[in-house]
Amino acid sequence: MDLGRSSDKSLLATGDDPAPILEENAFSRSPFLLISDHYGRAIPRVLGDLGLAESELRRHIAWDVGIAGVADALCKHLAAHLIAQRYSRLVIDCNRPPQAPSSIPRISESTVIPGNEALSREAAEARRREVFDPYHRRIGEVIDRRQREGIPTVLVALHSFTPVYAGIARPWHVGTLYRRDSGLPSLLLKTFRAQGELVVGDNEPYAVSEETDYTIPVHGEGRGLLNSGIEIRQDLITEEAGQREWADRLANILTDIEAQLRAQALLRT
Ligand SMILES: [Zn+2]
């Protein structure tokens, strides 16, 4: 089995490997810039299956189950720009600082990732250079261009979380994920809670930290943008119907929030 240790130079060398970045509505003027770090579960051909069974590669350790369908429908509803990563977070996690041990996980939950063990520095560097860097460079470029063109940007990072973690059931249907932004998350929480039937997590099941996040600290906080992550529980969006339902719900909520931000003159470039 080729686990990529001999292919340090070029990772995405074959014509079968998709481009890392998926984009929709690249010239949108919607204020919402939708980011999906864990959208895909592609693995570069030279890495094989990373030594994992297909059943493992379909689990949340490889990607955010259900979020691709939500992101696709939501960006259509809002006509908003979506930037998403096609490669699995087992190749390199695009929401971790590259220097963090969990950037290329040797173990995820209790699953050992054979293709990530004893990885050479060069092989790790190739994953960063060909998957992580172009993705984050593109997000930065898009924010730059929007600023030049006077388009306000509200960064929304879309994620999903497992219903049970370490044997404990998570009660929230949806959560916000933020640290320094006090504008967007409070509006999201208020609007989610106004729906009545939702159990809403305020920085649950996670909060943002330097060790476990990259997109919000770097592109949201680092650029001074209104920003929040939205985390949806995976069992609600495993099937297409749930994905559509949540995309509809989020589209309504974000449209409502856009109006509130405009009314308060909070949409700035
Ligand atoms: Zn995620």
Coordinates of C-alpha atoms and ligand atoms in Angstrom, one line a residue:
M1 CA 0.0 0.0 0.0
D2 CA 1.3 3.4 -0.9
L3 CA 0.8 5.7 2.0
G4 CA 2.5 8.6 0.3
R5 CA 5.9 8.4 2.0
S6 CA 7.7 8.2 -1.2
S7 CA 5.7 11.0 -3.0
D8 CA 7.0 14.0 -1.1
K9 CA 7.4 16.3 -4.0
S10 CA 4.0 16.6 -5.6
L11 CA 0.8 15.5 -4.0
L12 CA -1.9 16.4 -6.5
A13 CA 0.1 15.0 -9.4
T14 CA -2.5 13.0 -11.2
G15 CA -5.3 14.2 -13.4
D16 CA -7.8 12.4 -11.1
D17 CA -7.2 14.7 -8.2
P18 CA -9.7 17.4 -7.9
A19 CA -8.7 21.0 -7.3
P20 CA -8.7 21.7 -3.5
I21 CA -10.9 24.7 -3.7
L22 CA -14.6 24.6 -4.6
E23 CA -16.2 28.0 -5.2
E24 CA -19.7 29.1 -6.0
N25 CA -21.0 32.6 -6.8
A26 CA -17.5 34.0 -6.9
F27 CA -18.6 37.5 -7.9
S28 CA -21.5 37.7 -5.4
R29 CA -22.2 41.0 -3.7
S30 CA -24.0 39.3 -0.8
P31 CA -22.3 40.4 2.4
F32 CA -22.1 36.7 3.5
L33 CA -18.9 34.9 2.7
L34 CA -19.6 31.3 3.4
I35 CA -16.6 29.1 4.2
S36 CA -16.6 25.3 4.6
D37 CA -13.3 23.9 5.8
H38 CA -14.6 20.4 6.2
Y39 CA -16.8 20.2 3.1
G40 CA -15.1 17.3 1.3
R41 CA -13.5 14.0 1.9
A42 CA -11.3 13.7 -1.1
I43 CA -7.9 12.1 -0.7
P44 CA -5.1 12.6 -3.1
R45 CA -4.6 9.5 -5.2
V46 CA -1.0 9.0 -4.1
L47 CA -2.1 8.7 -0.5
G48 CA -4.5 5.8 -1.3
D49 CA -7.0 5.4 1.4
L50 CA -4.6 6.5 4.2
G51 CA -4.8 2.9 5.4
L52 CA -8.5 3.3 6.5
A53 CA -11.6 1.3 5.6
E54 CA -14.2 3.1 3.5
S55 CA -16.6 3.0 6.5
E56 CA -14.1 5.2 8.4
L57 CA -13.6 7.5 5.5
R58 CA -17.4 8.2 5.5
R59 CA -17.5 9.1 9.2
H60 CA -17.1 12.5 10.7
I61 CA -13.4 11.9 11.3
A62 CA -12.9 12.5 7.6
W63 CA -15.3 15.5 7.0
D64 CA -18.3 17.4 8.4
V65 CA -21.1 15.0 7.6
G66 CA -24.0 16.7 5.8
I67 CA -22.5 20.2 5.6
A68 CA -21.7 20.1 1.9
G69 CA -25.4 19.7 1.0
V70 CA -26.3 22.6 3.4
A71 CA -23.5 24.8 2.0
D72 CA -24.5 24.1 -1.6
A73 CA -28.2 25.0 -1.0
L74 CA -27.5 27.9 1.3
C75 CA -25.1 29.6 -1.2
K76 CA -27.8 29.3 -3.9
H77 CA -30.5 30.7 -1.6
L78 CA -28.4 33.7 -0.6
A79 CA -26.6 34.0 -3.9
A80 CA -23.6 34.2 -1.6
H81 CA -19.9 33.3 -2.3
L82 CA -19.0 29.9 -1.0
I83 CA -15.4 28.8 -0.6
A84 CA -15.0 25.2 0.4
Q85 CA -12.2 22.6 0.8
R86 CA -12.6 19.4 -1.2
Y87 CA -10.0 17.4 0.6
S88 CA -10.5 15.5 3.8
R89 CA -9.4 16.9 7.1
L90 CA -7.5 13.6 7.5
V91 CA -5.2 14.8 4.7
I92 CA -4.7 18.2 6.4
D93 CA -7.2 20.0 8.6
C94 CA -7.9 23.4 7.1
N95 CA -9.3 24.7 10.4
R96 CA -6.1 24.0 12.4
P97 CA -2.9 25.9 12.5
P98 CA -0.4 23.9 10.4
Q99 CA 1.9 23.7 13.4
A100 CA -0.8 22.1 15.7
P101 CA -0.3 18.4 16.3
S102 CA -3.9 17.8 15.1
S103 CA -3.2 19.5 11.7
I104 CA -2.5 16.1 10.2
P105 CA -3.9 13.8 12.8
R106 CA -2.2 10.5 13.7
I107 CA -5.3 9.5 15.6
S108 CA -8.8 10.9 15.3
E109 CA -11.0 10.0 18.3
S110 CA -10.0 6.4 18.7
T111 CA -9.1 5.7 15.1
V112 CA -5.4 5.4 14.2
I113 CA -4.7 6.9 10.7
P114 CA -2.0 4.7 9.3
G115 CA -1.2 7.0 6.4
N116 CA -0.4 9.8 8.8
E117 CA 2.0 7.9 11.0
A118 CA 5.7 8.6 10.7
L119 CA 5.1 11.2 8.0
S120 CA 8.2 12.9 6.8
R121 CA 8.5 16.7 7.1
E122 CA 8.5 16.9 3.3
A123 CA 5.3 14.9 3.0
A124 CA 3.6 17.1 5.6
E125 CA 4.9 20.2 3.9
A126 CA 3.5 19.0 0.5
R127 CA 0.0 18.6 2.1
R128 CA 0.3 22.2 3.4
R129 CA 1.6 23.6 0.2
E130 CA -0.9 21.9 -2.1
V131 CA -4.1 21.7 0.0
F132 CA -4.0 24.1 2.9
D133 CA -2.1 27.1 1.5
P134 CA -4.0 27.6 -1.7
Y135 CA -7.3 27.4 0.1
H136 CA -6.4 30.0 2.7
R137 CA -4.6 32.2 0.2
R138 CA -7.8 32.2 -1.9
I139 CA -10.0 33.2 1.1
G140 CA -7.5 36.1 1.8
E141 CA -7.6 37.2 -1.8
V142 CA -11.4 37.2 -1.9
I143 CA -11.6 39.3 1.3
D144 CA -9.0 41.7 -0.2
R145 CA -11.0 42.1 -3.5
R146 CA -14.3 42.6 -1.7
Q147 CA -12.6 45.4 0.4
R148 CA -11.2 47.0 -2.7
E149 CA -14.7 46.9 -4.3
G150 CA -16.4 48.2 -1.2
I151 CA -18.4 45.0 -0.6
P152 CA -19.0 44.4 3.1
T153 CA -18.0 40.9 4.3
V154 CA -19.6 38.9 7.0
L155 CA -17.7 35.6 7.4
V156 CA -19.8 32.6 8.2
A157 CA -17.9 29.3 8.8
L158 CA -20.2 26.3 8.3
H159 CA -19.5 23.1 10.3
S160 CA -21.4 20.1 11.7
F161 CA -20.8 18.1 14.9
T162 CA -21.4 14.6 16.0
P163 CA -24.6 13.9 18.1
V164 CA -22.5 11.8 20.6
Y165 CA -19.0 12.5 21.6
A166 CA -17.0 10.3 24.0
G167 CA -20.3 8.6 25.0
I168 CA -22.1 11.8 25.9
A169 CA -25.1 12.9 23.9
R170 CA -25.0 16.5 22.8
P171 CA -28.4 18.2 23.2
W172 CA -27.9 21.2 20.9
H173 CA -29.4 21.3 17.4
V174 CA -27.2 24.1 16.4
G175 CA -24.5 26.2 17.9
T176 CA -22.5 29.4 17.3
L177 CA -18.8 29.3 17.4
Y178 CA -17.0 32.6 18.1
R179 CA -14.5 34.4 20.3
R180 CA -14.0 38.1 19.7
D181 CA -17.0 39.1 17.5
S182 CA -19.8 40.2 19.7
G183 CA -22.0 41.4 16.8
L184 CA -22.9 38.5 14.6
P185 CA -23.1 35.7 17.1
S186 CA -25.5 37.5 19.4
L187 CA -27.8 38.2 16.5
L188 CA -27.6 34.5 15.4
L189 CA -28.3 33.3 18.9
K190 CA -31.3 35.6 19.3
T191 CA -32.7 34.6 15.9
F192 CA -32.2 30.9 16.3
R193 CA -33.8 31.0 19.8
A194 CA -36.7 33.0 18.4
Q195 CA -37.6 29.9 16.3
G196 CA -38.8 28.3 19.6
E197 CA -38.2 24.7 18.9
L198 CA -34.4 24.7 18.7
V199 CA -31.9 23.9 21.4
V200 CA -29.2 26.5 20.7
G201 CA -25.6 26.3 21.9
D202 CA -23.8 29.5 22.7
N203 CA -20.2 28.5 21.9
E204 CA -21.3 24.8 22.2
P205 CA -20.2 22.2 21.5
Y206 CA -17.0 24.1 21.0
A207 CA -15.5 27.5 21.5
V208 CA -12.8 29.1 19.2
S209 CA -9.2 28.7 20.3
E210 CA -5.8 29.3 18.7
E211 CA -5.0 25.6 18.9
T212 CA -8.3 24.2 17.4
D213 CA -9.2 26.9 14.9
Y214 CA -7.7 28.7 12.0
T215 CA -10.4 30.2 9.8
I216 CA -12.1 32.4 12.3
P217 CA -9.0 33.7 14.1
V218 CA -7.1 34.4 10.8
H219 CA -9.8 35.5 8.3
G220 CA -12.5 36.7 10.6
E221 CA -10.8 38.2 13.6
G222 CA -7.5 38.9 11.9
R223 CA -9.3 40.9 9.2
G224 CA -11.7 42.7 11.6
L225 CA -14.8 41.1 10.0
L226 CA -18.1 40.3 11.6
N227 CA -17.8 36.5 11.9
S228 CA -19.2 33.4 13.4
G229 CA -19.1 29.7 13.0
I230 CA -22.4 27.8 12.7
E231 CA -22.3 24.2 13.9
I232 CA -25.2 21.9 13.0
R233 CA -25.7 18.5 14.6
Q234 CA -25.0 15.9 12.0
D235 CA -28.0 13.6 12.5
L236 CA -30.2 16.5 11.5
I237 CA -28.4 16.9 8.1
T238 CA -27.3 13.4 7.2
E239 CA -30.1 13.1 4.6
E240 CA -30.8 15.5 1.7
A241 CA -34.2 16.5 3.2
G242 CA -32.6 17.7 6.4
Q243 CA -29.9 19.5 4.4
R244 CA -32.5 21.4 2.5
E245 CA -34.5 22.2 5.6
W246 CA -31.4 23.6 7.4
A247 CA -30.3 25.5 4.3
D248 CA -33.8 27.1 4.1
R249 CA -33.7 27.9 7.8
L250 CA -30.3 29.5 7.6
A251 CA -31.1 31.4 4.5
N252 CA -34.1 33.0 6.3
I253 CA -32.1 33.7 9.4
L254 CA -29.2 35.3 7.6
T255 CA -31.5 37.3 5.4
D256 CA -33.2 38.6 8.5
I257 CA -29.8 39.3 10.1
E258 CA -28.5 41.2 7.0
A259 CA -31.5 43.5 7.3
Q260 CA -30.8 44.1 11.0
L261 CA -27.1 44.8 10.3
R262 CA -28.0 47.2 7.5
A263 CA -30.5 49.0 9.7
Q264 CA -27.9 49.4 12.4
A265 CA -25.3 50.5 9.8
L266 CA -23.1 47.6 10.9
L267 CA -22.3 46.4 7.4
R268 CA -18.9 47.9 6.6
T269 CA -16.1 47.1 4.3
Ligands
ZN1 ZN -15.9 21.3 10.8

